[in-house]
Short mmCIF file of C-alpha atoms in Angstrom, two decimals:
data_model
loop_
_atom_site.label_atom_id
_atom_site.label_comp_id
_atom_site.label_asym_id
_atom_site.label_seq_id
_atom_site.Cartn_x
_atom_site.Cartn_y
_atom_site.Cartn_z
CA UNK A 1 12.37 6.53 -13.43
CA UNK A 2 12.93 3.29 -15.35
CA UNK A 3 15.57 4.69 -17.68
CA UNK A 4 18.46 2.99 -15.90
CA UNK A 5 16.71 -0.38 -16.07
CA UNK A 6 16.01 0.11 -19.76
CA UNK A 7 19.62 1.04 -20.42
CA UNK A 8 20.90 -2.06 -18.63
CA UNK A 9 18.30 -4.56 -17.33
CA UNK A 10 21.09 -6.56 -15.67
CA UNK A 11 22.45 -3.72 -13.50
CA UNK A 12 21.25 -3.58 -9.89
CA UNK A 13 21.43 0.24 -9.64
CA UNK A 14 18.26 0.82 -11.66
CA UNK A 15 16.34 -1.60 -9.47
CA UNK A 16 17.54 0.15 -6.32
CA UNK A 17 16.14 3.46 -7.58
CA UNK A 18 12.88 1.89 -8.67
CA UNK A 19 12.52 -0.03 -5.42
CA UNK A 20 12.90 3.20 -3.43
CA UNK A 21 10.11 4.79 -5.47
CA UNK A 22 7.85 1.75 -5.06
CA UNK A 23 8.15 1.80 -1.27
CA UNK A 24 5.55 4.59 -1.25
CA UNK A 25 3.44 3.11 -4.03
CA UNK A 26 3.31 -0.69 -3.77
CA UNK A 27 5.28 -2.30 -0.96
CA UNK A 28 5.09 -5.81 -2.41
CA UNK A 29 6.45 -4.65 -5.75
CA UNK A 30 9.17 -2.80 -3.86
CA UNK A 31 10.14 -6.08 -2.20
CA UNK A 32 10.30 -7.87 -5.56
CA UNK A 33 12.41 -5.09 -7.05
CA UNK A 34 14.92 -5.02 -4.20
CA UNK A 35 15.13 -8.81 -4.43
CA UNK A 36 15.99 -8.45 -8.12
CA UNK A 37 18.60 -5.79 -7.29
CA UNK A 38 20.20 -8.19 -4.82
CA UNK A 39 20.32 -10.89 -7.50
CA UNK A 40 22.28 -8.68 -9.89
CA UNK A 41 24.50 -6.98 -7.32
CA UNK A 42 28.11 -8.16 -6.93
CA UNK A 43 29.22 -5.59 -4.35
CA UNK A 44 29.17 -7.33 -0.96
CA UNK A 45 28.68 -4.11 1.03
CA UNK A 46 25.77 -3.00 -1.14
CA UNK A 47 24.27 -6.49 -0.90
CA UNK A 48 24.15 -6.09 2.88
CA UNK A 49 22.30 -2.78 2.47
CA UNK A 50 19.81 -4.35 0.06
CA UNK A 51 19.21 -7.29 2.39
CA UNK A 52 18.56 -4.85 5.25
CA UNK A 53 16.00 -3.11 3.06
CA UNK A 54 14.31 -6.45 2.34
CA UNK A 55 14.21 -7.23 6.06
CA UNK A 56 12.66 -3.83 6.72
CA UNK A 57 9.93 -4.37 4.13
CA UNK A 58 9.29 -7.84 5.55
CA UNK A 59 8.76 -6.22 8.96
CA UNK A 60 6.29 -3.83 7.29
CA UNK A 61 4.30 -6.82 5.98
CA UNK A 62 5.45 -6.30 2.41
CA UNK A 63 7.26 -9.58 1.80
CA UNK A 64 6.26 -11.64 -1.23
CA UNK A 65 6.68 -15.36 -0.70
CA UNK A 66 8.66 -17.28 -3.34
CA UNK A 67 7.01 -18.90 -6.33
CA UNK A 68 7.01 -22.69 -6.37
CA UNK A 69 7.73 -23.49 -10.00
CA UNK A 70 5.85 -26.71 -10.77
CA UNK A 71 7.16 -28.51 -13.84
CA UNK A 72 6.02 -31.87 -15.23
CA UNK A 73 8.63 -34.21 -16.66
CA UNK A 74 7.83 -37.03 -19.04
CA UNK A 75 10.83 -38.20 -21.06
CA UNK A 76 12.57 -35.40 -23.04
CA UNK A 77 15.27 -34.99 -20.39
CA UNK A 78 17.07 -32.38 -22.54
CA UNK A 79 14.02 -30.10 -22.52
CA UNK A 80 13.55 -30.38 -18.77
CA UNK A 81 17.25 -29.74 -18.13
CA UNK A 82 17.23 -26.69 -20.41
CA UNK A 83 14.19 -25.31 -18.59
CA UNK A 84 15.72 -25.83 -15.13
CA UNK A 85 19.00 -24.25 -16.15
CA UNK A 86 17.17 -21.18 -17.48
CA UNK A 87 15.43 -20.81 -14.13
CA UNK A 88 18.74 -20.94 -12.27
CA UNK A 89 20.32 -18.41 -14.62
CA UNK A 90 17.56 -15.82 -14.47
CA UNK A 91 15.97 -15.96 -11.01
CA UNK A 92 17.22 -15.50 -7.43
CA UNK A 93 17.14 -18.59 -5.24
CA UNK A 94 15.10 -16.60 -2.73
CA UNK A 95 12.39 -16.05 -5.35
CA UNK A 96 11.65 -19.67 -6.22
CA UNK A 97 11.30 -23.29 -5.30
CA UNK A 98 11.65 -25.78 -8.17
CA UNK A 99 9.21 -28.70 -7.93
CA UNK A 100 9.52 -31.41 -10.57
CA UNK A 101 6.87 -34.10 -10.97
CA UNK A 102 8.09 -36.94 -13.16
CA UNK A 103 5.21 -38.78 -14.80
CA UNK A 104 7.00 -42.14 -15.04
CA UNK A 105 9.61 -41.21 -17.67
CA UNK A 106 11.25 -44.10 -19.52
CA UNK A 107 14.44 -42.26 -20.51
CA UNK A 108 17.21 -40.89 -18.29
CA UNK A 109 15.07 -38.03 -16.92
CA UNK A 110 14.77 -39.40 -13.38
CA UNK A 111 18.46 -40.22 -13.20
CA UNK A 112 19.28 -36.61 -14.09
CA UNK A 113 16.68 -35.15 -11.73
CA UNK A 114 17.91 -37.18 -8.75
CA UNK A 115 21.28 -35.50 -9.12
CA UNK A 116 19.84 -31.98 -8.74
CA UNK A 117 20.14 -30.81 -5.14
CA UNK A 118 18.05 -27.64 -5.52
CA UNK A 119 14.76 -29.24 -6.60
CA UNK A 120 11.88 -31.04 -4.95
CA UNK A 121 11.37 -34.25 -6.94
CA UNK A 122 8.22 -36.35 -7.00
CA UNK A 123 8.60 -39.62 -8.88
CA UNK A 124 5.30 -41.04 -10.09
CA UNK A 125 5.07 -44.71 -11.01
CA UNK A 126 2.28 -43.81 -13.44
CA UNK A 127 1.46 -40.95 -15.81
CA UNK A 128 -0.87 -38.64 -13.90
CA UNK A 129 -1.51 -36.41 -16.93
CA UNK A 130 -1.16 -32.64 -16.88
CA UNK A 131 -3.80 -31.49 -14.36
CA UNK A 132 -3.16 -34.49 -12.10
CA UNK A 133 0.61 -34.04 -12.25
CA UNK A 134 0.32 -30.31 -11.54
CA UNK A 135 -1.87 -31.00 -8.52
CA UNK A 136 0.70 -33.44 -7.17
CA UNK A 137 3.37 -30.75 -7.61
CA UNK A 138 1.24 -28.11 -5.91
CA UNK A 139 0.70 -30.39 -2.93
CA UNK A 140 4.47 -31.02 -2.72
CA UNK A 141 5.29 -27.28 -2.72
CA UNK A 142 5.72 -25.09 0.34
CA UNK A 143 2.27 -24.18 1.59
CA UNK A 144 2.86 -20.43 1.71
CA UNK A 145 4.36 -20.10 -1.78
CA UNK A 146 2.64 -18.82 -4.90
CA UNK A 147 2.38 -21.42 -7.66
CA UNK A 148 3.99 -21.04 -11.08
CA UNK A 149 2.82 -23.76 -13.48
CA UNK A 150 5.50 -23.97 -16.16
CA UNK A 151 5.87 -26.31 -19.12
CA UNK A 152 9.19 -28.10 -19.41
CA UNK A 153 9.43 -26.97 -23.05
CA UNK A 154 9.97 -23.36 -21.96
CA UNK A 155 13.06 -21.23 -21.43
CA UNK A 156 13.02 -18.27 -19.07
CA UNK A 157 14.74 -15.10 -20.24
CA UNK A 158 16.33 -12.45 -18.03
CA UNK A 159 13.64 -10.97 -15.73
CA UNK A 160 10.83 -13.21 -17.08
CA UNK A 161 9.73 -14.29 -13.61
CA UNK A 162 10.45 -10.92 -12.00
CA UNK A 163 8.16 -8.96 -14.34
CA UNK A 164 5.52 -11.70 -14.17
CA UNK A 165 5.46 -11.45 -10.38
CA UNK A 166 5.40 -7.65 -10.62
CA UNK A 167 2.32 -7.93 -12.83
CA UNK A 168 0.58 -10.34 -10.46
CA UNK A 169 1.15 -7.97 -7.53
CA UNK A 170 0.06 -4.83 -9.37
CA UNK A 171 -3.37 -5.09 -7.73
CA UNK A 172 -4.89 -7.12 -4.92
CA UNK A 173 -7.58 -8.56 -7.18
CA UNK A 174 -5.12 -9.95 -9.74
CA UNK A 175 -5.38 -13.69 -9.15
CA UNK A 176 -3.39 -15.26 -11.98
CA UNK A 177 -0.80 -13.89 -14.40
CA UNK A 178 0.48 -15.23 -17.72
CA UNK A 179 3.40 -14.41 -19.99
CA UNK A 180 3.64 -13.57 -23.68
CA UNK A 181 5.67 -15.85 -25.91
CA UNK A 182 6.60 -16.94 -29.41
CA UNK A 183 4.21 -19.89 -29.57
CA UNK A 184 0.72 -19.82 -28.05
CA UNK A 185 -2.87 -19.03 -28.90
CA UNK A 186 -5.14 -16.46 -27.20
CA UNK A 187 -3.16 -13.52 -28.64
CA UNK A 188 -0.28 -14.36 -26.30
CA UNK A 189 2.18 -14.65 -29.19
CA UNK A 190 4.11 -11.41 -29.69
CA UNK A 191 6.97 -12.49 -31.96
CA UNK A 192 7.32 -14.87 -34.89
CA UNK A 193 7.99 -18.52 -34.15
CA UNK A 194 11.04 -19.14 -36.37
CA UNK A 195 13.93 -17.44 -34.58
CA UNK A 196 16.78 -19.09 -32.71
CA UNK A 197 17.12 -19.21 -28.92
CA UNK A 198 19.66 -16.39 -28.72
CA UNK A 199 17.41 -14.10 -30.77
CA UNK A 200 14.52 -14.85 -28.42
CA UNK A 201 16.70 -14.16 -25.38
CA UNK A 202 17.66 -10.76 -26.80
CA UNK A 203 13.99 -10.03 -27.39
CA UNK A 204 13.18 -11.12 -23.83
CA UNK A 205 15.92 -8.92 -22.35
CA UNK A 206 14.44 -5.91 -24.15
CA UNK A 207 10.82 -6.82 -23.39
CA UNK A 208 11.04 -7.77 -19.72
CA UNK A 209 11.10 -4.23 -18.33
CA UNK A 210 8.88 -3.03 -15.46
CA UNK A 211 6.44 -1.02 -17.56
CA UNK A 212 2.77 -1.49 -16.77
CA UNK A 213 1.38 -3.39 -19.76
CA UNK A 214 -1.40 -5.71 -18.65
CA UNK A 215 -4.34 -7.22 -20.52
CA UNK A 216 -7.39 -8.74 -18.84
CA UNK A 217 -8.22 -12.23 -20.05
CA UNK A 218 -10.92 -14.83 -19.61
CA UNK A 219 -8.16 -17.40 -19.40
CA UNK A 220 -4.40 -17.80 -19.74
CA UNK A 221 -2.64 -20.49 -21.78
CA UNK A 222 -1.29 -23.15 -19.42
CA UNK A 223 2.32 -23.16 -20.61
CA UNK A 224 3.14 -20.53 -17.95
CA UNK A 225 0.65 -19.40 -15.29
CA UNK A 226 1.53 -17.77 -11.97
CA UNK A 227 -1.18 -18.05 -9.30
CA UNK A 228 -1.33 -16.25 -5.97
CA UNK A 229 -1.42 -18.73 -3.10
CA UNK A 230 -4.41 -17.03 -1.48
CA UNK A 231 -6.30 -17.36 -4.77
CA UNK A 232 -5.30 -21.01 -5.15
CA UNK A 233 -6.61 -21.66 -1.65
CA UNK A 234 -9.97 -20.20 -2.67
CA UNK A 235 -10.24 -21.51 -6.24
CA UNK A 236 -8.70 -24.92 -5.58
CA UNK A 237 -6.58 -27.31 -7.63
CA UNK A 238 -6.85 -28.03 -11.34
CA UNK A 239 -9.88 -30.09 -12.36
CA UNK A 240 -8.65 -33.60 -13.10
CA UNK A 241 -11.69 -34.51 -15.18
CA UNK A 242 -9.76 -32.83 -18.02
CA UNK A 243 -6.91 -35.35 -17.76
CA UNK A 244 -4.64 -36.10 -19.50
CA UNK A 245 -4.88 -32.44 -20.58
CA UNK A 246 -6.58 -29.66 -22.61
CA UNK A 247 -9.16 -27.17 -21.35
CA UNK A 248 -8.01 -27.36 -17.72
CA UNK A 249 -6.51 -23.88 -18.22
CA UNK A 250 -9.77 -22.58 -19.73
CA UNK A 251 -11.62 -23.97 -16.74
CA UNK A 252 -9.19 -22.48 -14.24
CA UNK A 253 -9.46 -19.03 -15.80
CA UNK A 254 -13.24 -19.10 -15.41
CA UNK A 255 -12.95 -20.25 -11.81
CA UNK A 256 -10.55 -17.39 -11.03
CA UNK A 257 -13.07 -14.92 -12.46
CA UNK A 258 -16.02 -16.45 -10.63
CA UNK A 259 -14.06 -16.14 -7.38
CA UNK A 260 -13.79 -12.37 -7.95
CA UNK A 261 -10.22 -12.17 -9.25
CA UNK A 262 -8.72 -11.21 -12.61
CA UNK A 263 -6.55 -13.14 -15.07
CA UNK A 264 -3.91 -10.76 -16.43
CA UNK A 265 -1.60 -11.22 -19.38
CA UNK A 266 1.68 -9.48 -18.54
CA UNK A 267 2.93 -8.16 -21.88
CA UNK A 268 6.32 -7.29 -20.39
CA UNK A 269 7.03 -10.87 -19.31
CA UNK A 270 8.33 -12.89 -22.26
CA UNK A 271 9.08 -16.62 -21.99
CA UNK A 272 10.34 -18.79 -24.83
CA UNK A 273 7.92 -21.64 -25.57
CA UNK A 274 9.29 -24.34 -27.84
CA UNK A 275 5.90 -26.04 -27.83
CA UNK A 276 4.13 -28.46 -30.10
CA UNK A 277 3.96 -27.58 -33.76
CA UNK A 278 1.16 -27.77 -36.29
CA UNK A 279 0.42 -31.51 -36.53
CA UNK A 280 -2.35 -32.77 -34.24
CA UNK A 281 -3.15 -36.48 -34.19
CA UNK A 282 -6.69 -37.83 -34.50
CA UNK A 283 -6.51 -39.04 -30.90
CA UNK A 284 -5.55 -35.54 -29.73
CA UNK A 285 -8.40 -34.02 -31.72
CA UNK A 286 -10.86 -36.44 -30.11
CA UNK A 287 -9.48 -35.64 -26.65
CA UNK A 288 -9.95 -31.93 -27.31
CA UNK A 289 -13.52 -32.51 -28.46
CA UNK A 290 -14.30 -34.59 -25.37
CA UNK A 291 -12.84 -32.01 -23.00
CA UNK A 292 -14.62 -29.27 -24.92
CA UNK A 293 -17.91 -31.00 -24.10
CA UNK A 294 -16.87 -31.43 -20.46
CA UNK A 295 -16.27 -27.69 -20.20
CA UNK A 296 -19.70 -26.94 -21.67
CA UNK A 297 -21.40 -29.35 -19.32
CA UNK A 298 -19.55 -28.01 -16.29
CA UNK A 299 -20.75 -24.45 -16.97
CA UNK A 300 -24.20 -25.48 -18.25
CA UNK A 301 -23.70 -23.90 -21.65
CA UNK A 302 -26.82 -24.56 -23.69
CA UNK A 303 -26.69 -25.78 -27.28
CA UNK A 304 -28.07 -22.55 -28.73
CA UNK A 305 -25.05 -20.75 -27.32
CA UNK A 306 -22.44 -23.26 -28.49
CA UNK A 307 -20.05 -20.56 -29.64
CA UNK A 308 -20.55 -18.41 -26.55
CA UNK A 309 -18.04 -20.13 -24.34
CA UNK A 310 -14.94 -19.52 -26.48
CA UNK A 311 -12.37 -17.98 -24.18
CA UNK A 312 -9.46 -17.38 -26.56
CA UNK A 313 -9.39 -13.85 -27.95
CA UNK A 314 -8.01 -15.05 -31.29
CA UNK A 315 -10.66 -17.71 -31.92
CA UNK A 316 -12.36 -15.56 -34.51
CA UNK A 317 -12.08 -12.08 -36.00
CA UNK A 318 -14.24 -9.20 -34.79
CA UNK A 319 -15.91 -8.05 -37.99
CA UNK A 320 -15.96 -4.49 -36.62
CA UNK A 321 -12.35 -4.58 -35.36
CA UNK A 322 -10.83 -2.52 -38.17
CA UNK A 323 -13.51 0.14 -37.89
CA UNK A 324 -12.75 0.67 -34.19
CA UNK A 325 -9.51 2.37 -35.23
CA UNK A 326 -11.52 5.03 -37.05
CA UNK A 327 -13.65 6.20 -34.15
CA UNK A 328 -12.56 8.94 -31.78
CA UNK A 329 -10.94 8.30 -28.45
CA UNK A 330 -13.27 8.45 -25.45
CA UNK A 331 -16.02 6.95 -27.59
CA UNK A 332 -18.49 4.36 -26.36
CA UNK A 333 -18.84 1.04 -28.21
CA UNK A 334 -21.45 -1.70 -27.82
CA UNK A 335 -21.24 -5.24 -29.22
CA UNK A 336 -24.57 -7.06 -29.23
CA UNK A 337 -24.31 -10.81 -28.59
CA UNK A 338 -20.66 -10.54 -27.62
CA UNK A 339 -20.54 -14.17 -26.49
CA UNK A 340 -18.19 -14.58 -23.52
CA UNK A 341 -16.44 -11.32 -24.37
CA UNK A 342 -12.95 -12.61 -25.21
CA UNK A 343 -12.57 -10.60 -28.43
CA UNK A 344 -14.19 -7.52 -26.90
CA UNK A 345 -11.74 -7.61 -24.01
CA UNK A 346 -8.78 -7.83 -26.38
CA UNK A 347 -10.07 -4.81 -28.33
CA UNK A 348 -10.37 -2.95 -25.03
CA UNK A 349 -6.69 -3.63 -24.41
CA UNK A 350 -5.75 -2.38 -27.89
CA UNK A 351 -7.91 0.75 -27.54
CA UNK A 352 -7.73 1.81 -23.87
CA UNK A 353 -9.45 5.16 -24.43
CA UNK A 354 -12.64 3.60 -25.79
CA UNK A 355 -15.35 2.47 -23.39
CA UNK A 356 -16.45 -1.07 -24.37
CA UNK A 357 -19.84 -2.59 -23.59
CA UNK A 358 -21.27 -5.98 -24.44
CA UNK A 359 -24.68 -7.67 -24.38
CA UNK A 360 -25.01 -11.44 -24.17
CA UNK A 361 -28.00 -13.76 -24.40
CA UNK A 362 -26.42 -16.58 -22.38
CA UNK A 363 -27.00 -16.20 -18.64
CA UNK A 364 -24.24 -18.72 -17.98
CA UNK A 365 -21.69 -16.67 -19.91
CA UNK A 366 -22.76 -13.29 -18.53
CA UNK A 367 -22.52 -14.44 -14.92
CA UNK A 368 -18.81 -15.03 -15.54
CA UNK A 369 -17.87 -12.32 -18.04
CA UNK A 370 -19.51 -9.52 -16.06
CA UNK A 371 -16.58 -9.95 -13.63
CA UNK A 372 -14.09 -8.93 -16.36
CA UNK A 373 -12.37 -5.61 -15.81
CA UNK A 374 -11.86 -3.35 -18.82
CA UNK A 375 -15.32 -4.04 -20.31
CA UNK A 376 -18.94 -3.85 -19.19
CA UNK A 377 -20.84 -7.01 -20.10
CA UNK A 378 -24.44 -7.75 -19.11
CA UNK A 379 -27.08 -10.34 -19.93
CA UNK A 380 -30.30 -9.45 -21.73
CA UNK A 381 -33.51 -11.37 -22.40
CA UNK A 382 -35.07 -8.87 -24.79
CA UNK A 383 -33.21 -6.23 -26.81
CA UNK A 384 -36.02 -3.72 -26.12
CA UNK A 385 -35.36 -3.96 -22.37
CA UNK A 386 -31.60 -4.46 -22.37
CA UNK A 387 -29.58 -3.02 -19.43
CA UNK A 388 -27.99 -0.32 -21.63
CA UNK A 389 -31.25 0.77 -23.29
CA UNK A 390 -31.08 4.39 -22.10
CA UNK A 391 -27.43 4.88 -23.05
CA UNK A 392 -26.06 6.37 -26.28
CA UNK A 393 -23.22 4.74 -28.22
CA UNK A 394 -20.85 5.99 -30.88
CA UNK A 395 -20.51 2.55 -32.44
CA UNK A 396 -22.82 -0.46 -32.18
CA UNK A 397 -21.87 -3.81 -33.73
CA UNK A 398 -24.51 -6.40 -34.61
CA UNK A 399 -23.87 -9.81 -36.16
CA UNK A 400 -27.22 -10.87 -37.61
CA UNK A 401 -26.26 -14.55 -37.68
CA UNK A 402 -26.84 -14.65 -33.93
CA UNK A 403 -30.61 -14.16 -34.05
CA UNK A 404 -33.54 -15.04 -36.31
CA UNK A 405 -34.88 -12.99 -39.20
CA UNK A 406 -38.20 -12.16 -37.51
CA UNK A 407 -36.26 -10.25 -34.83
CA UNK A 408 -34.37 -8.02 -37.27
CA UNK A 409 -36.83 -5.12 -37.25
CA UNK A 410 -36.87 -4.97 -33.46
CA UNK A 411 -33.07 -5.11 -33.16
CA UNK A 412 -32.40 -2.40 -35.71
CA UNK A 413 -35.14 -0.13 -34.38
CA UNK A 414 -33.87 -0.32 -30.80
CA UNK A 415 -30.20 0.00 -31.73
CA UNK A 416 -30.88 2.98 -33.99
CA UNK A 417 -32.42 4.70 -30.98
CA UNK A 418 -29.31 3.89 -28.92
CA UNK A 419 -26.95 5.62 -31.36
CA UNK A 420 -25.41 8.95 -30.46
CA UNK A 421 -26.02 11.88 -32.80
CA UNK A 422 -23.16 10.90 -35.11
CA UNK A 423 -23.04 7.24 -34.12
CA UNK A 424 -22.52 4.34 -36.52
CA UNK A 425 -24.26 0.97 -36.61
CA UNK A 426 -22.24 -1.90 -38.14
CA UNK A 427 -24.47 -4.76 -39.22
CA UNK A 428 -23.09 -8.06 -40.53
CA UNK A 429 -25.41 -10.13 -42.73
CA UNK A 430 -25.07 -13.22 -44.91
CA UNK A 431 -25.00 -12.91 -48.70
CA UNK A 432 -27.83 -14.86 -50.28
CA UNK A 433 -25.85 -15.26 -53.50
CA UNK A 434 -22.84 -16.92 -51.80
CA UNK A 435 -21.87 -20.09 -53.64
CA UNK A 436 -22.42 -22.37 -50.63
CA UNK A 437 -26.10 -21.49 -50.67
CA UNK A 438 -26.62 -22.94 -54.12
CA UNK A 439 -23.72 -25.39 -54.36
CA UNK A 440 -25.96 -28.29 -53.15
CA UNK A 441 -28.11 -27.76 -56.26
CA UNK A 442 -25.01 -28.02 -58.42
CA UNK A 443 -24.36 -31.35 -56.72
CA UNK A 444 -27.76 -32.61 -57.81
CA UNK A 445 -29.71 -31.94 -54.63
CA UNK A 446 -33.20 -30.47 -54.96
CA UNK A 447 -32.80 -27.73 -52.34
CA UNK A 448 -30.22 -25.07 -51.63
CA UNK A 449 -28.95 -24.36 -48.12
CA UNK A 450 -30.80 -21.03 -47.88
CA UNK A 451 -32.66 -20.67 -44.60
CA UNK A 452 -35.89 -18.85 -43.89
CA UNK A 453 -34.60 -17.89 -40.44
CA UNK A 454 -31.32 -16.34 -41.62
CA UNK A 455 -30.85 -12.59 -42.08
CA UNK A 456 -29.49 -11.93 -45.58
CA UNK A 457 -28.23 -8.73 -47.18
CA UNK A 458 -31.52 -8.19 -48.98
CA UNK A 459 -33.28 -8.10 -45.59
CA UNK A 460 -30.94 -5.34 -44.42
CA UNK A 461 -31.61 -3.40 -47.62
CA UNK A 462 -35.35 -3.57 -46.99
CA UNK A 463 -35.06 -2.65 -43.32
CA UNK A 464 -32.82 0.34 -44.06
CA UNK A 465 -35.58 1.91 -46.10
CA UNK A 466 -38.17 1.16 -43.45
CA UNK A 467 -36.12 2.70 -40.61
CA UNK A 468 -34.52 5.49 -42.66
CA UNK A 469 -30.97 4.26 -42.09
CA UNK A 470 -28.29 5.37 -44.51
CA UNK A 471 -25.19 3.52 -45.72
CA UNK A 472 -21.81 5.08 -45.16
CA UNK A 473 -19.89 2.16 -46.69
CA UNK A 474 -19.69 -1.63 -46.92
CA UNK A 475 -17.06 -4.19 -45.98
CA UNK A 476 -17.07 -7.50 -47.81
CA UNK A 477 -15.99 -10.80 -46.26
CA UNK A 478 -14.99 -13.67 -48.50
CA UNK A 479 -15.50 -17.28 -47.49
CA UNK A 480 -12.98 -20.09 -47.85
CA UNK A 481 -13.58 -22.00 -51.05
CA UNK A 482 -12.64 -25.65 -50.61
CA UNK A 483 -10.42 -27.40 -53.15
CA UNK A 484 -13.17 -29.81 -54.15
CA UNK A 485 -15.41 -27.04 -55.48
CA UNK A 486 -12.75 -24.76 -56.94
CA UNK A 487 -12.97 -26.26 -60.42
CA UNK A 488 -16.73 -25.74 -60.56
CA UNK A 489 -16.40 -22.22 -59.12
CA UNK A 490 -13.68 -21.28 -61.58
CA UNK A 491 -15.87 -22.19 -64.53
CA UNK A 492 -18.51 -19.69 -63.42
CA UNK A 493 -15.93 -17.16 -62.28
CA UNK A 494 -14.56 -16.97 -65.83
CA UNK A 495 -17.99 -15.78 -66.93
CA UNK A 496 -19.02 -13.41 -64.12
CA UNK A 497 -15.58 -12.12 -63.01
CA UNK A 498 -13.58 -12.36 -59.79
CA UNK A 499 -15.64 -9.81 -57.86
CA UNK A 500 -18.91 -11.58 -58.34
CA UNK A 501 -21.26 -11.69 -55.37
CA UNK A 502 -21.06 -15.46 -55.23
CA UNK A 503 -17.56 -15.13 -53.71
CA UNK A 504 -18.78 -12.85 -50.90
CA UNK A 505 -19.91 -14.79 -47.85
CA UNK A 506 -21.03 -11.83 -45.70
CA UNK A 507 -21.31 -8.06 -45.90
CA UNK A 508 -20.90 -5.55 -43.09
CA UNK A 509 -23.03 -2.43 -43.54
CA UNK A 510 -21.80 0.74 -41.84
CA UNK A 511 -25.06 2.62 -41.19
CA UNK A 512 -26.02 5.95 -39.64
CA UNK A 513 -29.21 7.87 -38.97
#
């Protein structure tokens, strides 16, 4: 059905065929597809036929209003101009309104923008920051339009906006949609960040095809977010307490979820993001820390769950991630203390035939993450009475750093009972011999950093015998040795060898009954 589009994504004929099919499947997507066909068509007679089809779908209540593309400008006129020109080159006029908010640029940005007759220009006499500037742009847009928040350091490729809109209108409960790129966190980067613009455009042309490839997310990175107008009317504007910027996109993603809608990453919508590079100033770091705290306070995240709120799926590595590839399709997996569920949701996207479950101790997190599609996340007070207690799982993952040692016996006993006949229990524990535990003594301190509350490998060894659990294998995780201690470590390493336990920070036990 999509073969013609794949063969030539710039030929209207493939979109005509696909639009005809979509008329009986998804009328709004049919409208978007015919609109794209009209954009590529050069035959005046056929264009009349396509326009008639669009009018017919509008009569049938299938019209999709344009997207108001809200872009902030602050100096860097060349970037803004490049972004605007890419929009003109790749999108139909009927599909968009360009709204530029200039945050008091001191270069020739405003002079250039005033000369553009196809944009709505708002000239601030102050810098309103990112959330404030976006809100000004939203208010200046047409009231019926969807909102596309787009950084000025982006370049749209052929069909970038078309496939993004197609993703947003895949389901009624999709509230916000984001694109993949060459430069972003949250597992939204799909190609290396050292190619030239033409190479990225070729990649975008090949990627931006109407195949259904969506990933549910807790949040979407703010360089490119498309929001349905009806959802914006419910969720509201960006929260300006995060000005001048950072974490307003995290916050908005949570608000979309709490309102009963989904954030979807559209893997077949690629946008070039030139973006900021690796250096981050001290002032920027402090701003991020301050806004981090504002996010915690807004959602009442308690100190004992400091790590629970992380919304980016690439913040840390799932210690059981590699083992997931080994289990059979149609298996059932449970992660205990899954935090907000960002990593679990990403694994669910990578392994669509596995049923993913998560348990979280933070009520605040669970009230949000239980709205996520693709996973089943619930809150629990006590592992013995958890909501999934009567279910059987093929794989259960437990990070012992997330509870105290005196709870180990109870956790392992309950989780063993929740294993299917051939199920596996992956347990991650700290290594008591790891150099950081005794490095303080080497520095002349009287005590090591060993904790009586921490679960160490030796505790797992003891509990295995008690509960008759057997080891299938181990996975070793090595910590990052800082430069300042390398010389001291190397002296001992020469004696005990490179594979000494003191280099192993944690061990994952793969256990079975």
